[in-house]
mmCIF file of C-alpha atoms in Angstrom:
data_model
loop_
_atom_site.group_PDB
_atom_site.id
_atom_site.type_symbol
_atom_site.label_atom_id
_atom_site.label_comp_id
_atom_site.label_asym_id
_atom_site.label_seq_id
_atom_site.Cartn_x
_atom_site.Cartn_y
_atom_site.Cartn_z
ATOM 1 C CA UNK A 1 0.000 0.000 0.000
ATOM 2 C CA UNK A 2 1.547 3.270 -0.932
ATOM 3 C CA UNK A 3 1.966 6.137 1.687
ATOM 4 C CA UNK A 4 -0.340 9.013 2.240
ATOM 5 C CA UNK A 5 0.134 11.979 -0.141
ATOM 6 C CA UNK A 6 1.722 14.671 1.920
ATOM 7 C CA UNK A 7 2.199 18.447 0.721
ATOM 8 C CA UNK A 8 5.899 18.781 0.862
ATOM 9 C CA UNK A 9 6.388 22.556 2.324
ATOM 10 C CA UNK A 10 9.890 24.217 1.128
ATOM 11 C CA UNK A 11 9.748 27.324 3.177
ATOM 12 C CA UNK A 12 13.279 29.400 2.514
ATOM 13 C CA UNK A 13 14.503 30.946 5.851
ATOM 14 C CA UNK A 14 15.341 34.459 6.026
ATOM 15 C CA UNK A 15 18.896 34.594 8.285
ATOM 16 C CA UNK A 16 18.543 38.452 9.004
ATOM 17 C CA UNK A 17 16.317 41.381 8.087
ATOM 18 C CA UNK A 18 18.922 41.923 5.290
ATOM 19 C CA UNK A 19 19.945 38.571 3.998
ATOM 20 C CA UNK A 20 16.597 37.181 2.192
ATOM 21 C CA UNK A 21 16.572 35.015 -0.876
ATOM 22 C CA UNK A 22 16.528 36.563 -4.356
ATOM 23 C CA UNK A 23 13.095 35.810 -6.355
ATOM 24 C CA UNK A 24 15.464 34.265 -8.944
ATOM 25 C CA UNK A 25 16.892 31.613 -6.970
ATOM 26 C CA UNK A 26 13.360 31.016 -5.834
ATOM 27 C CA UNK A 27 12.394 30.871 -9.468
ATOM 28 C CA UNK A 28 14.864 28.256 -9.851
ATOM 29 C CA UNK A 29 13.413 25.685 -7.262
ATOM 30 C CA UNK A 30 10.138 26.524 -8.868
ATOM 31 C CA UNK A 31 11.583 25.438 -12.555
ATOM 32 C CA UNK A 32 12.717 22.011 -11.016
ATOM 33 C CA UNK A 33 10.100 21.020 -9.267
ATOM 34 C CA UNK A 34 7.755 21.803 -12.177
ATOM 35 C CA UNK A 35 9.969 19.663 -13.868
ATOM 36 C CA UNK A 36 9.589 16.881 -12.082
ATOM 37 C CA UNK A 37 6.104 16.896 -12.390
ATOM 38 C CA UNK A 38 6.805 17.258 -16.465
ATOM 39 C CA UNK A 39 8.683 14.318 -16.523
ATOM 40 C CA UNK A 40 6.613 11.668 -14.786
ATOM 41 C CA UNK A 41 3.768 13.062 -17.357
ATOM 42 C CA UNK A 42 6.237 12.665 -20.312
ATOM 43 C CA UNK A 43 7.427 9.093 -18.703
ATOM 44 C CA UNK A 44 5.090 7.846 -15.940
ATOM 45 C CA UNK A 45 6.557 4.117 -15.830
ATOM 46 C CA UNK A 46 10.279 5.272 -15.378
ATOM 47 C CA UNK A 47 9.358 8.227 -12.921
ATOM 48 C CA UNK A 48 8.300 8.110 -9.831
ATOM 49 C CA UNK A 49 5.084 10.334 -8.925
ATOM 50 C CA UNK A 50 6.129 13.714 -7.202
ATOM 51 C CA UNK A 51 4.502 14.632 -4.984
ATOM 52 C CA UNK A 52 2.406 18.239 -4.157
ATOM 53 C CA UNK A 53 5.290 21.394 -3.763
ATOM 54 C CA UNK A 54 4.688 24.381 -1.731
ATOM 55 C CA UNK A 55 7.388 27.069 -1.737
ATOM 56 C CA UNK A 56 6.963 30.090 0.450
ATOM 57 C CA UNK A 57 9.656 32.774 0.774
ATOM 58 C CA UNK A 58 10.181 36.462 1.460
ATOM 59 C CA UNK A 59 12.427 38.095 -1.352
ATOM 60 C CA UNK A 60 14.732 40.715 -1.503
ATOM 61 C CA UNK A 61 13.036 43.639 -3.005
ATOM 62 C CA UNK A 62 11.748 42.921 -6.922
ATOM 63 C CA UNK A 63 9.429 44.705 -9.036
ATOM 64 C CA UNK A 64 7.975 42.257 -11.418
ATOM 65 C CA UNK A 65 6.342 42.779 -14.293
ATOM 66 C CA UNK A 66 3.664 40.433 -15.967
ATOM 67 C CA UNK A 67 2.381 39.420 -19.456
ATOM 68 C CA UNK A 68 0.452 42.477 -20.378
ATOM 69 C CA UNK A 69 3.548 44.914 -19.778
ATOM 70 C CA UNK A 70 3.680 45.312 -23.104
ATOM 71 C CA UNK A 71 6.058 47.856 -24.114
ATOM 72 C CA UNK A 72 9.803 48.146 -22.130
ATOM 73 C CA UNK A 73 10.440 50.465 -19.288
ATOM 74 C CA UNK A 74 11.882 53.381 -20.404
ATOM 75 C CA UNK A 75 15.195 54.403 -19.103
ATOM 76 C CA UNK A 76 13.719 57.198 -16.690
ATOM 77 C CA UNK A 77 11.156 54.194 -15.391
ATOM 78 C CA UNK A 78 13.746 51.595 -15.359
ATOM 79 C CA UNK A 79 15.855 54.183 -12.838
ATOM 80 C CA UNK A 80 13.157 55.176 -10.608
ATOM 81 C CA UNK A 81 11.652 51.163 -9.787
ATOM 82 C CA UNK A 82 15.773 50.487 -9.516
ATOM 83 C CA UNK A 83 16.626 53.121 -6.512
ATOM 84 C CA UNK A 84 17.670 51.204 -3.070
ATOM 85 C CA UNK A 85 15.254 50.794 -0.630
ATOM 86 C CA UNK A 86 14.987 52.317 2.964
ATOM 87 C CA UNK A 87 13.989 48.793 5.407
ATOM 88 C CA UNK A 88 14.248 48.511 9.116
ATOM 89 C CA UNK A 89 17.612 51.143 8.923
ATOM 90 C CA UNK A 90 19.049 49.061 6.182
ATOM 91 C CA UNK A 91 19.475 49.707 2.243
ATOM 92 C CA UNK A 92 18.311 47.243 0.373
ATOM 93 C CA UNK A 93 19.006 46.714 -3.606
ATOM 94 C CA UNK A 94 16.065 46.797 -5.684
ATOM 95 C CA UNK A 95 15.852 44.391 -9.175
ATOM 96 C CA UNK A 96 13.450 43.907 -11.950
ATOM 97 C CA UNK A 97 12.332 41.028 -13.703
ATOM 98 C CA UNK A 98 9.546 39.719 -16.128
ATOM 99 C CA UNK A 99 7.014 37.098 -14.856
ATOM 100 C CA UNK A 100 5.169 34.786 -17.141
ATOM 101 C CA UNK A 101 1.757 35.508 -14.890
ATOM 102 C CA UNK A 102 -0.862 37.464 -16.187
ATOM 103 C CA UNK A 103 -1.237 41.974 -15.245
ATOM 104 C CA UNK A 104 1.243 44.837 -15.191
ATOM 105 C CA UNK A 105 4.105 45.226 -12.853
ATOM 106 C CA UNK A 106 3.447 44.506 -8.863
ATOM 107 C CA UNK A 107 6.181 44.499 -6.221
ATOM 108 C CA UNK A 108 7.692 41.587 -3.982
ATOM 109 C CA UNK A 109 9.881 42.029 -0.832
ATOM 110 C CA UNK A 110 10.581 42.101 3.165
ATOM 111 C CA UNK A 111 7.336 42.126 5.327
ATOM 112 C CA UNK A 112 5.218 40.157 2.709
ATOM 113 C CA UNK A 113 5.460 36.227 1.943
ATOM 114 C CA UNK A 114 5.072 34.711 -1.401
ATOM 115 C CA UNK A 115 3.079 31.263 -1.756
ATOM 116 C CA UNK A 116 3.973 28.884 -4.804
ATOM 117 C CA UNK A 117 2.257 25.409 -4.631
ATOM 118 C CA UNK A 118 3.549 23.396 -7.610
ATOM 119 C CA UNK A 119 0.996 20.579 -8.493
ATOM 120 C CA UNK A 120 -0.904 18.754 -11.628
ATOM 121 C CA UNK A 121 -4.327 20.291 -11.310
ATOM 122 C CA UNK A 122 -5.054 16.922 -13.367
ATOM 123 C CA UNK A 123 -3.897 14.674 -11.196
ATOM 124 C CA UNK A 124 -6.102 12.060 -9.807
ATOM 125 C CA UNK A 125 -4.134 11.690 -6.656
ATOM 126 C CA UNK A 126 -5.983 14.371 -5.234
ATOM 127 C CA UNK A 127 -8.926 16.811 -5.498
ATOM 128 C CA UNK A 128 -8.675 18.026 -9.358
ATOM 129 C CA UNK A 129 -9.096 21.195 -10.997
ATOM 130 C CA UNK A 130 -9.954 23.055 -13.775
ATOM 131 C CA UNK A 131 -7.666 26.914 -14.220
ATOM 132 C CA UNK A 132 -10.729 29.031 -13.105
ATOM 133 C CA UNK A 133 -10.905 26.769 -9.709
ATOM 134 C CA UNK A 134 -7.415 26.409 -8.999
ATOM 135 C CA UNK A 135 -7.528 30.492 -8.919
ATOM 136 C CA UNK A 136 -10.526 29.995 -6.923
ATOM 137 C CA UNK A 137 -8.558 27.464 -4.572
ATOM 138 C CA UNK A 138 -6.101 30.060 -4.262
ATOM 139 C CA UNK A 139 -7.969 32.869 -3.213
ATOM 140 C CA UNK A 140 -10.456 30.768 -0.668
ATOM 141 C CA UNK A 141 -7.253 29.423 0.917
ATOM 142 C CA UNK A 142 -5.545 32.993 0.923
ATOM 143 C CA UNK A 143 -9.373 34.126 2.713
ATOM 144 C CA UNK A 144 -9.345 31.227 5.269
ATOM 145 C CA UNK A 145 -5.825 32.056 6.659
ATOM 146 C CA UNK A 146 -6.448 35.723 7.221
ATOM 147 C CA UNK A 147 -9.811 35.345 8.661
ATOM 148 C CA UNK A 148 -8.439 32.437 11.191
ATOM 149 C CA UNK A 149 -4.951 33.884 11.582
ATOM 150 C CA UNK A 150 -6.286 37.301 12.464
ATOM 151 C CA UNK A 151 -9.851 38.095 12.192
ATOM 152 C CA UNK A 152 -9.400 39.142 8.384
ATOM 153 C CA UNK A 153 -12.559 39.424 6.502
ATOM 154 C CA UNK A 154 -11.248 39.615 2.909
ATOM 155 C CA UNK A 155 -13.307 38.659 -0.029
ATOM 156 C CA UNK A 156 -12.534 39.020 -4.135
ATOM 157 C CA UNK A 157 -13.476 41.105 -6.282
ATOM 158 C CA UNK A 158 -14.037 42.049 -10.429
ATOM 159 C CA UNK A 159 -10.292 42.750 -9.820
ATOM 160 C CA UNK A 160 -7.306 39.941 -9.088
ATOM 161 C CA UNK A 161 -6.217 39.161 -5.904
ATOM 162 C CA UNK A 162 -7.693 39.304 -2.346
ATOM 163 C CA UNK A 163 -9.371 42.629 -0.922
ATOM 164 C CA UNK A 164 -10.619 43.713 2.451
ATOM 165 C CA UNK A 165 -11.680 47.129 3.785
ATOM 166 C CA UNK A 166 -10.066 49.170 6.286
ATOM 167 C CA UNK A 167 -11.163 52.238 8.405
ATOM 168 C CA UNK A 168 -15.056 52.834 7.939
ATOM 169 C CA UNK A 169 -14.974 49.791 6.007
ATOM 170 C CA UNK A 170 -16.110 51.756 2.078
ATOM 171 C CA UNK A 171 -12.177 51.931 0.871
ATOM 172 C CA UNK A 172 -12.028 48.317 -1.121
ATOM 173 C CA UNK A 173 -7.411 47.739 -0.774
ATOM 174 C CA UNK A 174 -5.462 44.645 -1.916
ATOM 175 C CA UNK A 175 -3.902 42.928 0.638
ATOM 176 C CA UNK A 176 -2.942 39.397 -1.098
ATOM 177 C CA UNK A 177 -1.859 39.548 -5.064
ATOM 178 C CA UNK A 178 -2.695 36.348 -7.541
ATOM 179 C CA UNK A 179 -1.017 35.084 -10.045
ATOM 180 C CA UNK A 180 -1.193 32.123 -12.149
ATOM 181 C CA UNK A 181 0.812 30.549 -14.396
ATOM 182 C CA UNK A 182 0.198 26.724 -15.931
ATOM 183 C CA UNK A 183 2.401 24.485 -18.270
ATOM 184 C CA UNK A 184 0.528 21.160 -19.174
ATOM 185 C CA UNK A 185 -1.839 21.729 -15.914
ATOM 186 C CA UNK A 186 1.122 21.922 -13.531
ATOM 187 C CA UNK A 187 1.434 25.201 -11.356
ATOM 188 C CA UNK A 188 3.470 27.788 -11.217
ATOM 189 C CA UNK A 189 3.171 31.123 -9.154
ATOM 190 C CA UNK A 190 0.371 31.663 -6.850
ATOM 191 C CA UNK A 191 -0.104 34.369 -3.768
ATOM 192 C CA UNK A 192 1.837 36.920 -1.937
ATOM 193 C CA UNK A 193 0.513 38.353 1.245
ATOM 194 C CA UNK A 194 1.281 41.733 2.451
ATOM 195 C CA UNK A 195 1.952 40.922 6.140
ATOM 196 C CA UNK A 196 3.723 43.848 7.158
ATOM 197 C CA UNK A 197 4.644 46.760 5.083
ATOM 198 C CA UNK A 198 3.662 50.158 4.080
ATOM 199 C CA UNK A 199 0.036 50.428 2.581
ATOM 200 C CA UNK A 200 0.130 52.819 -0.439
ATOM 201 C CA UNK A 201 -0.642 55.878 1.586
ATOM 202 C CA UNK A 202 1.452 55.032 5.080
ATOM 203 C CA UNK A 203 4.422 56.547 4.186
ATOM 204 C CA UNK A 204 4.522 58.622 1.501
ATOM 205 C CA UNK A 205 8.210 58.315 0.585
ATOM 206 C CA UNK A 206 9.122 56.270 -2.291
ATOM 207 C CA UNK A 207 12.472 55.031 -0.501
ATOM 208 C CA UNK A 208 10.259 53.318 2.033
ATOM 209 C CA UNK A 209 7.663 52.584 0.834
ATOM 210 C CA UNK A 210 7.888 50.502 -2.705
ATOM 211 C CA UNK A 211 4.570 51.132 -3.851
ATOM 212 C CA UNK A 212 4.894 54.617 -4.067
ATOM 213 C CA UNK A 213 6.616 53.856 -7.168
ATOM 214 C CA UNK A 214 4.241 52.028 -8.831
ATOM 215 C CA UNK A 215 0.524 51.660 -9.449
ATOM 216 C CA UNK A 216 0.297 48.345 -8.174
ATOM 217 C CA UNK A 217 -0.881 45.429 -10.728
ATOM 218 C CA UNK A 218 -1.885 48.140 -13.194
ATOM 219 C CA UNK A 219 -5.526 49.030 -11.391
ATOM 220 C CA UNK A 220 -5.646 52.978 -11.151
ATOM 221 C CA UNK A 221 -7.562 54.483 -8.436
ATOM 222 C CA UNK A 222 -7.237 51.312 -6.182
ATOM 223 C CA UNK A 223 -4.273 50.744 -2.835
ATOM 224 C CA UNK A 224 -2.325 48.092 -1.220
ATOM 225 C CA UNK A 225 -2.721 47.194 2.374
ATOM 226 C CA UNK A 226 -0.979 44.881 4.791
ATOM 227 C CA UNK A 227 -1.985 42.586 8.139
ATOM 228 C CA UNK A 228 -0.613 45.113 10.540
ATOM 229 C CA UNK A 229 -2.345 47.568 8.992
ATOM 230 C CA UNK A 230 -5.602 45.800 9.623
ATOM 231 C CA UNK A 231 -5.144 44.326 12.583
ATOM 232 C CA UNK A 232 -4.523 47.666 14.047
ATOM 233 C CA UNK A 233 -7.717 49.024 12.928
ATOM 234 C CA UNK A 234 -9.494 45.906 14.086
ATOM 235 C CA UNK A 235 -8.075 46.377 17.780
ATOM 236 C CA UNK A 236 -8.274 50.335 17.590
ATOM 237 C CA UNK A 237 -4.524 50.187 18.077
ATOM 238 C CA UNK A 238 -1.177 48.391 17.457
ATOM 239 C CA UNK A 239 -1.529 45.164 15.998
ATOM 240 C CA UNK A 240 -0.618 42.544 19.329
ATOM 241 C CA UNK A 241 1.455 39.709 18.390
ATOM 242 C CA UNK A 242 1.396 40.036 14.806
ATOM 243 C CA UNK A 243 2.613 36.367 13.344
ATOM 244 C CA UNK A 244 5.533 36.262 11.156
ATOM 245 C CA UNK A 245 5.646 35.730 7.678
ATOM 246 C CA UNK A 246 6.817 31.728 8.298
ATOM 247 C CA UNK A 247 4.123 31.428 10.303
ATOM 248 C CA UNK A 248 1.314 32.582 7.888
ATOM 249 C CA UNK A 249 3.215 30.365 5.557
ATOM 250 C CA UNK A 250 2.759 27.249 7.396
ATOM 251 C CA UNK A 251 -0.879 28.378 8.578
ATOM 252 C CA UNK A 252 -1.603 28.552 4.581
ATOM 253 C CA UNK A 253 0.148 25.459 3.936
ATOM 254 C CA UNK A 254 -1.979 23.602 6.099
ATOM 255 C CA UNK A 255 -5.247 24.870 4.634
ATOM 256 C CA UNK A 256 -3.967 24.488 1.253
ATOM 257 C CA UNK A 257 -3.205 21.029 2.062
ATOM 258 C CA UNK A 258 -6.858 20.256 3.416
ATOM 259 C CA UNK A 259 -8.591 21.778 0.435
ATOM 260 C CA UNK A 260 -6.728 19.443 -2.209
ATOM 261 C CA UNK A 261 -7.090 16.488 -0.416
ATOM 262 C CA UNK A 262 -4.395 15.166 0.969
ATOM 263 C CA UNK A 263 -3.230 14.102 3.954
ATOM 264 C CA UNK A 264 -1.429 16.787 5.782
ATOM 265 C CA UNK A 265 1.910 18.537 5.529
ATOM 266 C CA UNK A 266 5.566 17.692 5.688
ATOM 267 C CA UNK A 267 8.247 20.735 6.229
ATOM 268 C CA UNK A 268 10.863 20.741 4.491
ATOM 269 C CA UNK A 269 14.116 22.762 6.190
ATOM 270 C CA UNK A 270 17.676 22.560 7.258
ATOM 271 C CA UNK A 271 20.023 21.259 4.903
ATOM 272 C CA UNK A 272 17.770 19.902 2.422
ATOM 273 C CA UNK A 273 16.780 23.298 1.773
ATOM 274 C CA UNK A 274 20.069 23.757 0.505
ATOM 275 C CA UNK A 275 20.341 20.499 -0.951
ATOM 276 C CA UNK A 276 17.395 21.664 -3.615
ATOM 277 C CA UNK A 277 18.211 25.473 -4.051
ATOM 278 C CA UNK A 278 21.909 24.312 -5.308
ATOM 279 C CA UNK A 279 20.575 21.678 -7.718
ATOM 280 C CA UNK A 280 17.875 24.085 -8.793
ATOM 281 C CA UNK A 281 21.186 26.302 -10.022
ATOM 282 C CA UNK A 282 22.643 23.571 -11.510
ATOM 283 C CA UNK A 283 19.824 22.418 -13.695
ATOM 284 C CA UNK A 284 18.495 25.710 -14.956
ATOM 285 C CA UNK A 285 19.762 27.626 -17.820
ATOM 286 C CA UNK A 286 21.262 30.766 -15.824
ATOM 287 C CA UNK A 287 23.360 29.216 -13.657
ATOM 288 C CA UNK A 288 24.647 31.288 -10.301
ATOM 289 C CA UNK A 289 22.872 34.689 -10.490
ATOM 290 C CA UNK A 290 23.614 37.660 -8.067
ATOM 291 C CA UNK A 291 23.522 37.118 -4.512
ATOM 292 C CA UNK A 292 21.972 33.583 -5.016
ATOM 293 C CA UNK A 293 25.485 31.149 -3.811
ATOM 294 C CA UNK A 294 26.169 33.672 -0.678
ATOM 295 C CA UNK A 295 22.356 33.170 0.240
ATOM 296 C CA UNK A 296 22.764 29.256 -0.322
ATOM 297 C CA UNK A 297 26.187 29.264 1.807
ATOM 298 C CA UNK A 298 24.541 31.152 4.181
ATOM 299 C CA UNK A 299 21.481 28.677 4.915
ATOM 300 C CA UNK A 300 23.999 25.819 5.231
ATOM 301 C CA UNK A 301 26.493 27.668 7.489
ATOM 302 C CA UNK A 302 24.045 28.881 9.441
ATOM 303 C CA UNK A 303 21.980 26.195 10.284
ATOM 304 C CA UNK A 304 22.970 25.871 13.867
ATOM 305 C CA UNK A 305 23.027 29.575 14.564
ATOM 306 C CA UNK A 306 20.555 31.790 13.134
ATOM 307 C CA UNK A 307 17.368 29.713 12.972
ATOM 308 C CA UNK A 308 16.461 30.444 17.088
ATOM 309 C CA UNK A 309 17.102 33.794 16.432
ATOM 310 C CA UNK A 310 14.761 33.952 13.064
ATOM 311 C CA UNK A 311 12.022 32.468 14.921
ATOM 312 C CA UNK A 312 12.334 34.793 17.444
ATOM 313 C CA UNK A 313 12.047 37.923 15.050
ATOM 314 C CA UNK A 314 8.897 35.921 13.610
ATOM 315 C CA UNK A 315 10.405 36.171 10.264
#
């Protein structure tokens, strides 16, 4: 009898406020386990099933921009998205990058947590799906965690992504981004949660707060929130014991894990982590990017070290 289908959780660990993965190296891990998934379709008698991936990570700061960004970033555009960025008394560099998901250019980085299941939405060894309910599964799983983690009423809207209202409740603001991308039914991409940042209109300064730069996702006329910032106006104050960004991870793991069926979650960490983010960068095309082999030495070397201290920050 073959074991129970687990989610297998990759969650990459964030050693200090300034030493986060890059999206690309993220990107990477994404790219092979997708690939895994390709082959046993291509092959199914010589390779084994894979099992469901979920990769969750907080980025250094990234402005992607998506499949309707039609025309390139001029020069003057180019300069302004590229400035450092002003976070917890650090400077922190600032990339760009095109994403194969759907929408106009939207922002990654510290305070927020990004959510990439890789799965066959075909596959019959659990729930199946068709595109429109996969983005569905997304969102309702992105709705559960905020409304159980922290009293969160967020819905969707005509627009992507996940909204909720803040203040005197009229003001509709984003507070999780969507996007999708599938090859063959497998999964690539998914949800980002602002957990805590600037909203669009918290600090006005475009060194500290990234969305200043940009109108987020292309919708004009509409902001960005976070948790904190919600929380806060929930308990007419600071937001108490606001959960770190693993945290919501593992919370969204979990519910992601009961809504396709299987049976629970394993967590993937330590050196295995490591393991998968240097084969990633030997399989794919690029090679060793920027940043990306001091971030991998840095998750093995500090194995022992930094992790009680992470969890302590909540990050």
């Amino acid at each position: 009898m073959p074991p129970p289908l687990r989610l297998q959780h990759i969650h990459l660990p964030s050693p200090s406020p300034t030493n986060l993965p890059p999206y690309s190296l993220a990107s990477k891990l994404q790219s092979l386990l997708r690939r895994h998934h390709l082959n046993f379709k291509d092959s199914p008698s010589t390779n084994p099933p894979p099992p469901p991936f979920l990769i969750s990570f907080t980025p250094l700061p990234i402005y992607t921009l998506g499949r309707r960004q039609s025309s390139p970033l001029s020069p003057q555009e180019l300069t302004r998205l590229s400035r450092p960025l002003s976070y917890q008394n650090q400077t922190l560099p600032v990339t760009t990058s095109h994403s194969p998901r759907g929408g106009l250019t939207t922002y990654h980085g510290p305070g927020q947590v990004v959510l990439w299941p890789v799965l066959d939405i075909h596959s019959k060894r659990h729930k199946t799906f068709t595109v429109r309910c996969y983005s569905r599964l997304l969102e309702n799983t992105t709705i559960a965690t905020l409304e159980k983690m922290f009293r969160i009423r967020a819905f969707t809207t005509e627009d992507p992504g996940v909204w909720t209202r803040v203040g005197d409740g009229k003001e509709e603001r984003k507070i999780a981004a969507l996007g999708v991308h599938l090859r063959r039914h497998v999964s690539g991409l998914g949800t980002a949660i602002n957990v805590d940042m600037p909203g669009t209109d918290e600090v006005l300064s475009e060194r500290e707060n990234p969305w200043r730069r940009i109108v987020a996702c292309g919708i004009e006329g509409k902001t960005v929130t976070c948790v904190r910032e919600v929380v806060a106006h929930i308990t007419a104050g600071e937001a108490p014991g606001l959960r770190g960004t693993e945290e919501v991870a593992d919370f969204w793991g979990r519910e992601l894990s009961e809504r396709i069926g299987v049976d629970g979650v394993d967590k993937i960490s330590g050196g295995r982590v490591a393991e998968l983010l240097e084969e990633a960068v030997v399989r794919s095309e690029e090679g060793w990017e920027g940043g990306e082999e001091g971030y991998v030495e840095e998750v093995r070397r500090g194995l022992g070290g930094w992790v009680e201290e992470a969890l302590d920050r909540g990050v």
